[in-house]
Coordinates of C-alpha atoms in Angstrom, one line a residue:
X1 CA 54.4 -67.4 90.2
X2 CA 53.0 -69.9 87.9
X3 CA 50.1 -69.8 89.1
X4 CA 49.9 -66.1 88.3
X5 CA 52.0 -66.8 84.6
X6 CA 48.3 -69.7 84.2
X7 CA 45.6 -66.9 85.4
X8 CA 46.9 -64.4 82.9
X9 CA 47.3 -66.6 80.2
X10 CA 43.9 -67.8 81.1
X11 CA 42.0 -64.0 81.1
X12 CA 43.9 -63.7 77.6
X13 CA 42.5 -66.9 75.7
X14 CA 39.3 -66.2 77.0
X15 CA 39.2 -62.5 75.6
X16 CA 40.9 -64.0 72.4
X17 CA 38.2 -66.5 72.0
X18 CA 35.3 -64.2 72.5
X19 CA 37.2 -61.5 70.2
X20 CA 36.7 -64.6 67.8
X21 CA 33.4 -65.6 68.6
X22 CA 32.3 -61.6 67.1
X23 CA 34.7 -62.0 64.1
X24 CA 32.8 -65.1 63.1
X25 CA 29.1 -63.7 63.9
X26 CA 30.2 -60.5 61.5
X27 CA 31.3 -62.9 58.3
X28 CA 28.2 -64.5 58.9
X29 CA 26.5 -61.3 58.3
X30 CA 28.4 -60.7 55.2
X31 CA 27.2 -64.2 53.4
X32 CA 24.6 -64.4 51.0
X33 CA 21.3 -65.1 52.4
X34 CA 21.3 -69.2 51.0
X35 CA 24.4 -69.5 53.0
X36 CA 23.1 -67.6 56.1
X37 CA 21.4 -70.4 58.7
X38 CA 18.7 -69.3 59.8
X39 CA 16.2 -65.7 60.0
X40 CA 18.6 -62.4 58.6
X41 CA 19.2 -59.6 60.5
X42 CA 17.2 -57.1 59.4
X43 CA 19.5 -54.0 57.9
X44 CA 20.3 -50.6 59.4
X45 CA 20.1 -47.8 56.6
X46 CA 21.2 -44.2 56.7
X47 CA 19.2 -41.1 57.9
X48 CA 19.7 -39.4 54.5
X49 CA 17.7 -42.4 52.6
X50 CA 15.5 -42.7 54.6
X51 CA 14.3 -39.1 55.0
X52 CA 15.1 -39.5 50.7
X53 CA 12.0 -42.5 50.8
X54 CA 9.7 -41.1 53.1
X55 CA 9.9 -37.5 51.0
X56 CA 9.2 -39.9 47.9
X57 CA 6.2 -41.5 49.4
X58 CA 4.9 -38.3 50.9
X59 CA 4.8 -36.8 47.0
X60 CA 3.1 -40.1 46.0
X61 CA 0.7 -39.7 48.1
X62 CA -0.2 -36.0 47.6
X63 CA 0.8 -35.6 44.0
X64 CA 0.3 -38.6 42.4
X65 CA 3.0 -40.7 40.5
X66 CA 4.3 -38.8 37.6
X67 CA 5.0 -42.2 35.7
X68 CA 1.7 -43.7 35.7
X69 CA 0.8 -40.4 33.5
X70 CA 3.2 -40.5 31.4
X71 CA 3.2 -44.2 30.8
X72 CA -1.1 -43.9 30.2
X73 CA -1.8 -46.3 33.4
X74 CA -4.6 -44.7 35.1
X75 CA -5.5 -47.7 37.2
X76 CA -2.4 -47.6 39.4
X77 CA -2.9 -43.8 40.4
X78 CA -4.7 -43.5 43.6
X79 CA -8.1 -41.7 42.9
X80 CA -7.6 -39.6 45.9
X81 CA -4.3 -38.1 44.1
X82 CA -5.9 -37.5 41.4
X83 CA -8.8 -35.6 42.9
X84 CA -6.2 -33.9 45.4
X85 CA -3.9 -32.8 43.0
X86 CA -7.3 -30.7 40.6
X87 CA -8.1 -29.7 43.8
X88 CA -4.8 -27.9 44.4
X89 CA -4.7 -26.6 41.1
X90 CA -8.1 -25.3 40.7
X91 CA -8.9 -27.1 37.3
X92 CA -12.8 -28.7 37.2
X93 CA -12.8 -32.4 36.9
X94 CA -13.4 -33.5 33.1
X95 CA -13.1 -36.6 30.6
X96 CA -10.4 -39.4 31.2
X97 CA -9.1 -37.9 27.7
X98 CA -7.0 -35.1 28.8
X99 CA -4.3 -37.0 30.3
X100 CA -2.9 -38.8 27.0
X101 CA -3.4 -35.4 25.5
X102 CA -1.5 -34.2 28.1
X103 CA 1.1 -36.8 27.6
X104 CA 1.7 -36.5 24.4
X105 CA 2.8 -33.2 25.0
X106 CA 4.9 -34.1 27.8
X107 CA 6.6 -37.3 26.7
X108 CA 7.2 -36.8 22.9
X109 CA 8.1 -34.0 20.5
X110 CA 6.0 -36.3 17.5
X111 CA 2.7 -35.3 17.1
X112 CA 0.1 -37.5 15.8
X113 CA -2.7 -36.2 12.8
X114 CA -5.9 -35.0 15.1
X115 CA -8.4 -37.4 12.3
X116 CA -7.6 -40.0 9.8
X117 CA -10.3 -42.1 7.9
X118 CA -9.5 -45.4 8.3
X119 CA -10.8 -46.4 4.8
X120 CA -8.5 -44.3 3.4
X121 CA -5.6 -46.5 4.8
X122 CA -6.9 -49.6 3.2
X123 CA -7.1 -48.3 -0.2
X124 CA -3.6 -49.5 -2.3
X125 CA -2.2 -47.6 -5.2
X126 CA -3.6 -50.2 -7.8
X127 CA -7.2 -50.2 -6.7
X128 CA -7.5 -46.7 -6.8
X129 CA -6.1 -46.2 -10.1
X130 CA -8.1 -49.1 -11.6
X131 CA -11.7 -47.2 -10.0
X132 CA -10.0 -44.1 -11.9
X133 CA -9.3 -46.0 -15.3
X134 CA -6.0 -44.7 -14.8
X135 CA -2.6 -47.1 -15.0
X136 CA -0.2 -47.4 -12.2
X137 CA 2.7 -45.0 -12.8
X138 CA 6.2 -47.0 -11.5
X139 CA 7.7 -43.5 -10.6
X140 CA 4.7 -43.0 -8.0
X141 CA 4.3 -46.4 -6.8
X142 CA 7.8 -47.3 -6.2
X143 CA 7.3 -50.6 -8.4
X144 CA 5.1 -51.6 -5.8
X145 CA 0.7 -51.3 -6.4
X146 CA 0.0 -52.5 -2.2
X147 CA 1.3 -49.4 -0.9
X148 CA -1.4 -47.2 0.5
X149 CA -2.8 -44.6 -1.6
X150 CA -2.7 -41.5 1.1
X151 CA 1.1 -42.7 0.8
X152 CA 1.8 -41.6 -3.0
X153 CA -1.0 -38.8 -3.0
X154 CA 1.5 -37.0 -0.3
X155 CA 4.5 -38.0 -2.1
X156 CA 3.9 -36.1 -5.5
X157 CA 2.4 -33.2 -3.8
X158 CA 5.8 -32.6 -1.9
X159 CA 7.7 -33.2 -5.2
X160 CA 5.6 -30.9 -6.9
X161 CA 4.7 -28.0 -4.2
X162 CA 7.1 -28.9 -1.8
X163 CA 6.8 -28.8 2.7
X164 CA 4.2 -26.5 3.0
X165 CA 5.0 -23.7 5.8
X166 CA 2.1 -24.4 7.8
X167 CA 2.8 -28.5 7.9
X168 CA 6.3 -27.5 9.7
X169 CA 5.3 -28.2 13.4
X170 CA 8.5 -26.4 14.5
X171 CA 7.7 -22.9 12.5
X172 CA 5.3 -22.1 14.9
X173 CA 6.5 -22.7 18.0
X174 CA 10.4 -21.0 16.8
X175 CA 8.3 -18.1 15.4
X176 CA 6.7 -17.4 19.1
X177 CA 10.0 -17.8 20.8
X178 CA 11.6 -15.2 19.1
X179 CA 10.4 -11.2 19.3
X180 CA 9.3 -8.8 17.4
X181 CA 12.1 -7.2 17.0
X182 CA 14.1 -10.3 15.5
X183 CA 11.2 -10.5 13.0
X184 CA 11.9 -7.2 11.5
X185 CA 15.9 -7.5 11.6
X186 CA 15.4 -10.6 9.3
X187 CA 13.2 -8.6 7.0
X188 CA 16.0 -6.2 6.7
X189 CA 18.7 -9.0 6.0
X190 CA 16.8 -9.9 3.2
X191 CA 17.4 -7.5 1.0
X192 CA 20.8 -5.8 -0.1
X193 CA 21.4 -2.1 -1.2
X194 CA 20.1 0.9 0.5
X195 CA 17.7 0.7 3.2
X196 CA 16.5 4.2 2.9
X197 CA 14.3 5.0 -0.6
X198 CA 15.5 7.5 -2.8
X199 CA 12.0 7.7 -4.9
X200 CA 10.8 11.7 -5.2
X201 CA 6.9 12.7 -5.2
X202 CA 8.1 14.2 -8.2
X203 CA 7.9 12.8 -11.2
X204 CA 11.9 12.6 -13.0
X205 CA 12.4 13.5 -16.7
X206 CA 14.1 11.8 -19.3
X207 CA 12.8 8.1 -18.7
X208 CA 9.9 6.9 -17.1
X209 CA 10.0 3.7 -15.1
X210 CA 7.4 1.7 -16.9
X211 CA 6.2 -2.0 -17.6
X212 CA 3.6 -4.0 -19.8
X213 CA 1.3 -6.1 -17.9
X214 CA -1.4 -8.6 -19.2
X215 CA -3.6 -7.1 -22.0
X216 CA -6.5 -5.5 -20.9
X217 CA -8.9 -7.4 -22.7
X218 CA -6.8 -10.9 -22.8
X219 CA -9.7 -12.9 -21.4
X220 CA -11.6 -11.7 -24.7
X221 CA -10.5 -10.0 -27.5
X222 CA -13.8 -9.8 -29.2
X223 CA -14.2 -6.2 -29.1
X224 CA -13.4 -5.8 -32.6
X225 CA -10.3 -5.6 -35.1
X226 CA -10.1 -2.2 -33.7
X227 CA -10.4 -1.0 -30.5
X228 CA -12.1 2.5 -30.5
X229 CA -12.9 3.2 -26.4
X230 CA -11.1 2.8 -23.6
X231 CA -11.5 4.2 -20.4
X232 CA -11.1 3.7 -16.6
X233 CA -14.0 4.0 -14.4
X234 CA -13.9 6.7 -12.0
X235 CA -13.9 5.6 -8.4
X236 CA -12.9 1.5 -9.3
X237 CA -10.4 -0.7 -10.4
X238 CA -12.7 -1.5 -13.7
X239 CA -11.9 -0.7 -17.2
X240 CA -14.2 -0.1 -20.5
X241 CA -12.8 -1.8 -23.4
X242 CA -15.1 -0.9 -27.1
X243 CA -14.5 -1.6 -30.6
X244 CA -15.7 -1.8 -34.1
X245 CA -17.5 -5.0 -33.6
X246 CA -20.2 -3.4 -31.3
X247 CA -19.3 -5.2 -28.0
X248 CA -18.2 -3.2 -24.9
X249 CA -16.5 -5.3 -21.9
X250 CA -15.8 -4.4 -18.2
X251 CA -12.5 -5.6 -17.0
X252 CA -11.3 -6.0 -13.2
X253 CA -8.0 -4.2 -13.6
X254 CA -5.3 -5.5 -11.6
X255 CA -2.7 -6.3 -14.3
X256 CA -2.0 -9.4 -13.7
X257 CA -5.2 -11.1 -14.9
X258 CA -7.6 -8.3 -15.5
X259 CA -10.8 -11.3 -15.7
X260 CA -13.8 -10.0 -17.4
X261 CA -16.5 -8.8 -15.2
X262 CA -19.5 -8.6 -18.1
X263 CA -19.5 -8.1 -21.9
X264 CA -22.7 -6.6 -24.3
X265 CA -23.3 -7.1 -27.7
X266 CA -25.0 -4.0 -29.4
X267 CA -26.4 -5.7 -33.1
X268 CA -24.9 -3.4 -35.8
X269 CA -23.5 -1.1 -34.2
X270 CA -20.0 -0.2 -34.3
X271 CA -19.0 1.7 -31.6
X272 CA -16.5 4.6 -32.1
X273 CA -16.6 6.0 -28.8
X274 CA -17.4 5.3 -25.5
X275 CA -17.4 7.4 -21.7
X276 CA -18.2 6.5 -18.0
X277 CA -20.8 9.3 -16.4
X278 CA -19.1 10.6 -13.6
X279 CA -21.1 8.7 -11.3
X280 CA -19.9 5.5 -12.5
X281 CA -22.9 3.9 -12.5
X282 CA -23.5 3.8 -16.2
X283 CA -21.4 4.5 -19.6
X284 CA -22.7 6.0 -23.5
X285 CA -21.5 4.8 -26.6
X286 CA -22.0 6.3 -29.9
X287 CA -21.7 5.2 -33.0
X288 CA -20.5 6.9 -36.6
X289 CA -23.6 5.6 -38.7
X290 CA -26.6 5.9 -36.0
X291 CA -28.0 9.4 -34.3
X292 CA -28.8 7.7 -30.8
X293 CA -26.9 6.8 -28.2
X294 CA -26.8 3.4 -26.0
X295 CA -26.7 4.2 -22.4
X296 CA -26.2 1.0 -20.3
X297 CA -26.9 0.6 -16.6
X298 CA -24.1 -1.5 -14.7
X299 CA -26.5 -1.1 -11.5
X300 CA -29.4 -3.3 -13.1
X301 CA -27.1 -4.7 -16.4
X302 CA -29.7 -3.4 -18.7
X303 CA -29.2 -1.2 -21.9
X304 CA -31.4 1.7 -23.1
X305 CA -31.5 3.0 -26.7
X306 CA -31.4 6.8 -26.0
X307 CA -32.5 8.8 -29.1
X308 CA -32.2 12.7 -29.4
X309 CA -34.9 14.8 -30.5
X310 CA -35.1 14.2 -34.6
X311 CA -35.5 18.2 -35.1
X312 CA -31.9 18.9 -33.7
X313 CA -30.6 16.9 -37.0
X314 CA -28.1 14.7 -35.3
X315 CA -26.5 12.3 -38.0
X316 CA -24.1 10.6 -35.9
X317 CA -22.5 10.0 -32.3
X318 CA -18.9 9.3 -33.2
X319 CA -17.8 12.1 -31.2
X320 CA -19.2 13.1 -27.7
X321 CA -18.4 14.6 -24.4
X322 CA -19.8 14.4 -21.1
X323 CA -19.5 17.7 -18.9
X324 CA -17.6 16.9 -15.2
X325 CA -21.0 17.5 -13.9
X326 CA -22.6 14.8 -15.7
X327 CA -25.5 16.8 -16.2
X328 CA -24.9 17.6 -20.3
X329 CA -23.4 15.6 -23.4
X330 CA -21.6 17.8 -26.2
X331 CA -22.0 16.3 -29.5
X332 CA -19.8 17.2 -33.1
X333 CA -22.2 17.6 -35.4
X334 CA -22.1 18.6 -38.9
X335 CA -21.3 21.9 -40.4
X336 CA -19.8 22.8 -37.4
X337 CA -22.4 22.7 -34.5
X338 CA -21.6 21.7 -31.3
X339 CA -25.4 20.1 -29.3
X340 CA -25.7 20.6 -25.7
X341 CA -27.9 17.6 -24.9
X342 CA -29.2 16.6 -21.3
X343 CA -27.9 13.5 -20.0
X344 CA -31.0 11.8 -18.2
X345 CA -33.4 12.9 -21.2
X346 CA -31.6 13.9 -24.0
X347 CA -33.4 17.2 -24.4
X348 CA -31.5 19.9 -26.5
X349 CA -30.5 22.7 -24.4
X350 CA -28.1 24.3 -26.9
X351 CA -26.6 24.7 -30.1
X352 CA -23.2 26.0 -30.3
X353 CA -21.7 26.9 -34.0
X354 CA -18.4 26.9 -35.5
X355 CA -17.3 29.1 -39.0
X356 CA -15.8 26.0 -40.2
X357 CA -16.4 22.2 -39.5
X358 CA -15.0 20.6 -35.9
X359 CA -13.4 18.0 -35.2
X360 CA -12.7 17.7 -31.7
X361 CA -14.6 19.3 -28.0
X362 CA -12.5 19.2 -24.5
X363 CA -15.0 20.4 -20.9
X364 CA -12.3 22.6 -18.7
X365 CA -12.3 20.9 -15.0
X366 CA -15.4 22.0 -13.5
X367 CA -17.4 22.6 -16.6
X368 CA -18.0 25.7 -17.1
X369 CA -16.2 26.0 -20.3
X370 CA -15.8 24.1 -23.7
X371 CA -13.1 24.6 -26.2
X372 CA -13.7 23.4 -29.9
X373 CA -11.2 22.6 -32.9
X374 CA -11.3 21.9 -36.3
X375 CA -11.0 22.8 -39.7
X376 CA -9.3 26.4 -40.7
X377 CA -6.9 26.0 -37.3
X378 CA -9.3 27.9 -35.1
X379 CA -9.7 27.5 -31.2
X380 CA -12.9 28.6 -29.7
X381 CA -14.2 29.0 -26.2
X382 CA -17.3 28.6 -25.4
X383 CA -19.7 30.0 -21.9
X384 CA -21.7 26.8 -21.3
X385 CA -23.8 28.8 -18.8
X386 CA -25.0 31.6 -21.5
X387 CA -24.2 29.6 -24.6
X388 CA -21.9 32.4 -26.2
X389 CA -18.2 32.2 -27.4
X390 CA -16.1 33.9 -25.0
X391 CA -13.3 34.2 -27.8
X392 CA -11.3 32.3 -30.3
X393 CA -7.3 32.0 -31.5
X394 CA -6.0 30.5 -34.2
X395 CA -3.6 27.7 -33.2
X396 CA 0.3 28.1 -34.2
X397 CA 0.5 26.7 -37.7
X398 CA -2.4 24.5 -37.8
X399 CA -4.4 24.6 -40.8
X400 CA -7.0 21.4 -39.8
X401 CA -7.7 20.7 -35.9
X402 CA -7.6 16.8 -35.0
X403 CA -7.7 16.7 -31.1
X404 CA -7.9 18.8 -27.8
X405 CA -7.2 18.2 -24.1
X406 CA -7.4 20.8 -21.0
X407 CA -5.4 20.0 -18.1
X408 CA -7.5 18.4 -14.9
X409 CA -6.0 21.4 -13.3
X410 CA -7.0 23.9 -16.3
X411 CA -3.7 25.4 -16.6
X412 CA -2.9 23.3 -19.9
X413 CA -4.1 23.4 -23.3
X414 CA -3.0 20.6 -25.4
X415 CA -4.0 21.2 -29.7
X416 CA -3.2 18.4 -32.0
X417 CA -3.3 19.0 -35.9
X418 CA -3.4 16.6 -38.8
X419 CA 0.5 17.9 -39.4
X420 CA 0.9 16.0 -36.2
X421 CA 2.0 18.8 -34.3
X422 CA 0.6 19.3 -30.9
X423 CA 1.2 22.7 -29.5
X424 CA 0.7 23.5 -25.3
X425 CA -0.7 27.1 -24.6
X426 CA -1.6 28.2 -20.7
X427 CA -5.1 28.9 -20.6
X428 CA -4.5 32.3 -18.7
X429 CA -3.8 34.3 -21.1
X430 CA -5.9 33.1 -24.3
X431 CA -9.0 35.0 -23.5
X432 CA -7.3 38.6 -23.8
X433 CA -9.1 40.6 -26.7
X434 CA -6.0 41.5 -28.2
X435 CA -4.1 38.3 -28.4
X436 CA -6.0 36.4 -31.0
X437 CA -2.8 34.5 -32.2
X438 CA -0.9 33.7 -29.0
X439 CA 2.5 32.0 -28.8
X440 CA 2.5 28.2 -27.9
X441 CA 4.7 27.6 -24.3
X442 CA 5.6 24.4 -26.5
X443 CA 5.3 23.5 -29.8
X444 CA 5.6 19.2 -29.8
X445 CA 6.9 18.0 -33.0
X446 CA 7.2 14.2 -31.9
X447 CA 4.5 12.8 -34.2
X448 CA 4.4 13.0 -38.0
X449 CA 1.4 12.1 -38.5
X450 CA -1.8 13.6 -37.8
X451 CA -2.2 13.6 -33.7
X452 CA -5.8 12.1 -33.5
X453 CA -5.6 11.9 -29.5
X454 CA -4.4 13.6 -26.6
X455 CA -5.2 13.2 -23.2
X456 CA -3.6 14.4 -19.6
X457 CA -3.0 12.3 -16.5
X458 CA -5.4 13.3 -13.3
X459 CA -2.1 15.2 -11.9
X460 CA -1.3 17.1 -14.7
X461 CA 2.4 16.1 -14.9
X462 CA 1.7 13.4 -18.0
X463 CA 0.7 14.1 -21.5
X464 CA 0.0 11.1 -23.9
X465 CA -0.2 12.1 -27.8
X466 CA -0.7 9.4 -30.5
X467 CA -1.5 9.3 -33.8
X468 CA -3.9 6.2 -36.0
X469 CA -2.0 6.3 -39.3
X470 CA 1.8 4.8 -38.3
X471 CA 2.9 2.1 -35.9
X472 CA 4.2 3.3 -32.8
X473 CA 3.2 6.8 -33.1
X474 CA 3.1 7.5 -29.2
X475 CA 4.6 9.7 -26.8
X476 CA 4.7 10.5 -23.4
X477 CA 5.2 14.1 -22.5
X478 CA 6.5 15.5 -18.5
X479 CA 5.4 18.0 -17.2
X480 CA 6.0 20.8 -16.8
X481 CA 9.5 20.6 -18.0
X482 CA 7.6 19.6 -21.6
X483 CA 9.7 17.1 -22.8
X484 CA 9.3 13.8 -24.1
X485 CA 10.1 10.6 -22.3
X486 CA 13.3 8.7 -24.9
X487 CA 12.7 5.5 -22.8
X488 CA 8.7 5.2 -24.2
X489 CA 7.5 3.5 -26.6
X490 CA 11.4 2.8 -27.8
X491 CA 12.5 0.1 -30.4
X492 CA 11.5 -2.1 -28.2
X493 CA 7.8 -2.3 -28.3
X494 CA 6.8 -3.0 -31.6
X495 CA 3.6 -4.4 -30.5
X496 CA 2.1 -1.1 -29.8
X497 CA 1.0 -1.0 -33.5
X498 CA -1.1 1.7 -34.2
X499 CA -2.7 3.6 -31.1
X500 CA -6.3 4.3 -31.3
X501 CA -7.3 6.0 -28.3
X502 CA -5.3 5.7 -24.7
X503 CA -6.6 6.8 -21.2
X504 CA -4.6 6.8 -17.7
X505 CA -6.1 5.0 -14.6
X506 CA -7.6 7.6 -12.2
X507 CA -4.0 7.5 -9.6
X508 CA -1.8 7.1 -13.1
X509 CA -0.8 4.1 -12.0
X510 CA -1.8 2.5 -15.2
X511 CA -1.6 3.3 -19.1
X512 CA -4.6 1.7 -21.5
X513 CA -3.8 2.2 -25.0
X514 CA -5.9 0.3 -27.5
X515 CA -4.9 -0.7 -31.1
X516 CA -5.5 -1.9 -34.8
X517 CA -4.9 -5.2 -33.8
X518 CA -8.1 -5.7 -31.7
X519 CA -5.8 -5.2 -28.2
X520 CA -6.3 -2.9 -25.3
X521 CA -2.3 -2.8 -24.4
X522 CA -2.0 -1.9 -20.6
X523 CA 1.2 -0.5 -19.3
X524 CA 2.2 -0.1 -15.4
X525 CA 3.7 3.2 -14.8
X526 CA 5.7 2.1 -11.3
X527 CA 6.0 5.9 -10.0
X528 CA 2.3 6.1 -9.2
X529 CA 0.1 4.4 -7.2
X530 CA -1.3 0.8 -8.1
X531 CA -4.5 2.2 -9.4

């Protein structure tokens, strides 16, 4: 029995010791390696990290190592990565130099300036004002004259103009992001009110919408102390601008600036009146002491003295006419005859005569017809193709004749007097044999003074009327309700002095009304067009 009690006891120490013998071999394990005697045992990692390195070396390998772009170290890429990966991507091989452009992108949202002059970084606030004779300004220099001069020339032009748009580096990129349609909700939002226009085609009554702009002639007044002419060309945005002192300007009209395009000096001539051709390649001017015209060439800038035939006993070119056509020029004369004079030559084709002495000639639209006015009241109408009067009517209570206008349409005929009436007939019934004293459809009785000008807008729905002899003495007229805008000239524009002559742009946009005071005011009327 105790020999059995010894064997057991025995098996169990031996088992205990070996159990022991393992405990101490693990611990061993678990020492650092100074205390380890000895070679270590090498490790035994997982499946997952290593399939996790292998997938990392594989990518290395194929790819290339993302790092060494980004951090600019070519040397430690593999050159077969590189060659593999344009190869898979089907980019051509080029310079070394795309890979810190392409990390710049990548790595940074700063972008650095494509060129800078190195020169211009060594130059310090104090040398370049010294080589400028200029002093150091504190405020730019921050006290200090070594900071570099590319440094302060920013600074003041961002206190000045401010961040320009384009500098932002962010506008760009936010501005492709976003759509179309998020571009024209913010152009909404930025306005308040209606979104839907209530402006008609048709002109309103009562007030016109209307604003002064820069003087015609601001870049020069030289034209004279009183401006005579002034007209808008035909088919451009250029206007004629004429005055006492015998120079006639083109203007670029654009009524903000309106810069002189050219300017000619006629020696001792005053002009009184000056016209465009229809084919807006050259304008007349007349005169009040000379019997020839100036015709001036804008295609070649060269001026020709034009002189009539000395047998047709023209005195004087104050007061002229050009036909729609361009083809003839109606001239007042004295005694009341009315030359018919060829435009390229000057030739007398006709002579027209008046019982009494006139004052003012008006073409109809297409120039087939010319109505005269003066002295005793009397309208006549004249046949240009036979030279004969068709009829004549004695205007409503005029006694002397001062200005005529025919509608572009030829509906309208505007009469001014020296009473400063201006009376509106339609031209369809004037011509009837037994009507020589028709009735006015309105009889204007805004001017008290004698009405020296009246003109019509292209669409017929404006009438300007003026008169030389009192400030102010100007009126605009809507048709066809034939009433006078209360809104225009008004109290306040008392720098209209006293209107000479006044023409409207060929889309109405603008109003050109030229003065005592050597100005040729321009007005924007808003309802028409810019030009």
């Amino acid at each position: 029995m105790n020999r059995i009690y010894e064997r057991v006891l025995h098996k169990s120490g031996s088992s205990n010791k070996k159990r022991r013998q393992k405990n101490d071999s693990s611990e061993e394990n678990c020492l650092p390696k100074k205390r380890r005697k000895g070679k270590p045992k090498p490790t035994v990692q997982p499946v997952g990290e290593m399939a996790r390195r292998e997938e990392e070396r594989l990518e290395k390998l194929v790819l290339g190592d993302v790092t060494d772009l980004l951090h600019h170290d070519d040397s430690e890429v593999p050159s077969f990565s590189c060659t593999s990966a344009m190869e898979d991507s089907g980019v051509e091989e080029g310079d070394s130099d795309s890979s810190p452009q392409m990390s710049d992108t990548l790595a940074s949202p700063e972008r650095e300036p494509a060129w800078q002059d190195e020169e211009d970084l060594n130059i310090c606030v104090s040398e370049a004002m010294s080589a400028q004779g200029r002093k150091v300004p504190e405020i730019l220099s921050g006290g200090s004259g070594s900071d570099p001069y590319t440094r302060i020339l920013k600074h003041k032009y961002e206190a000045r103009m401010g961040t320009p748009s384009w500098a932002n580096l962010g506008h760009r990129s936010a501005k492709k992001s976003g759509s179309s349609d998020d571009d024209s909700d913010d152009e909404l939002l930025q306005h308040c009110g209606n979104f839907l226009s209530n402006r008609s085609s048709v002109l309103r009554k009562g007030s016109i919408e209307v604003k002064r702009v820069c003087d015609l002639n601001r870049d020069t007044y030289t034209e004279g102390p009183v401006i005579k002419a002034v007209e808008f060309h035909p088919s451009s945005s250029v206007a004629l601008v004429a005055g006492l002192s015998g120079i006639a300007s083109l203007f670029d009209v654009n009524g903000k600036k309106n810069t002189k395009l050219h300017s000619v000096q006629f020696e001792r001539y005053p002009i009184l009146c000056a016209h465009f051709v229809p084919s807006g390649e050259q304008f007349v001017i007349g005169s009040r002491h000379h019997g020839f015209f100036y015709n001036y060439d804008m295609m070649v800038c060269r001026s020709i003295r034009a002189v009539p035939n000395s047998g047709l006993g023209i005195t004087n070119t104050k007061n002229f006419k050009l036909s729609p056509d361009g083809r003839l020029i109606a001239v007042c004369g004295r005694f009341g005859n009315i030359h018919l004079l060829t435009a390229n030559t000057l030739e007398g084709v006709g002579l027209l005569k008046m019982n009494s002495d006139v004052s003012a000639i008006a073409f109809d639209s297409d120039g087939s017809r010319l109505f005269s006015h003066g002295e005793g009241g009397e309208v006549h109408v004249w046949d240009i193709g036979t030279r004969r009067c068709l009829g004549r009517f004695t205007d409503d209570g005029c006694i002397w004749g001062s200005s005529l206008a025919v509608a572009p349409g030829g509906r309208f005929l505007a009469c001014g007097a020296r009473s400063g009436v201006v009376n509106v007939y339609e031209t369809a019934g004037l011509l009837s044999a037994a009507n020589r004293a028709p009735r006015p459809t309105k009889i204007l009785l805004n001017l008290t003074t004698s009405a020296t000008t009246v003109k019509f807008n292209a669409s017929s729905e404006l009438l300007g009327m003026a008169s030389d002899d009192k400030d102010n003495a100007f009126r605009l007229v809507h048709f066809p309700s034939m009433t006078v805008f209360s809104n225009f000239p008004g109290s306040s524009q008392p720098h209209l002095a006293r209107p000479q002559c006044l023409d409207f742009s060929p889309n109405s946009g603008y109003l050109a009304i030229g003065n005592n005071k050597g100005a040729a005011l321009l007005y924007r009327l808003k309802h028409y067009g810019n030009y």
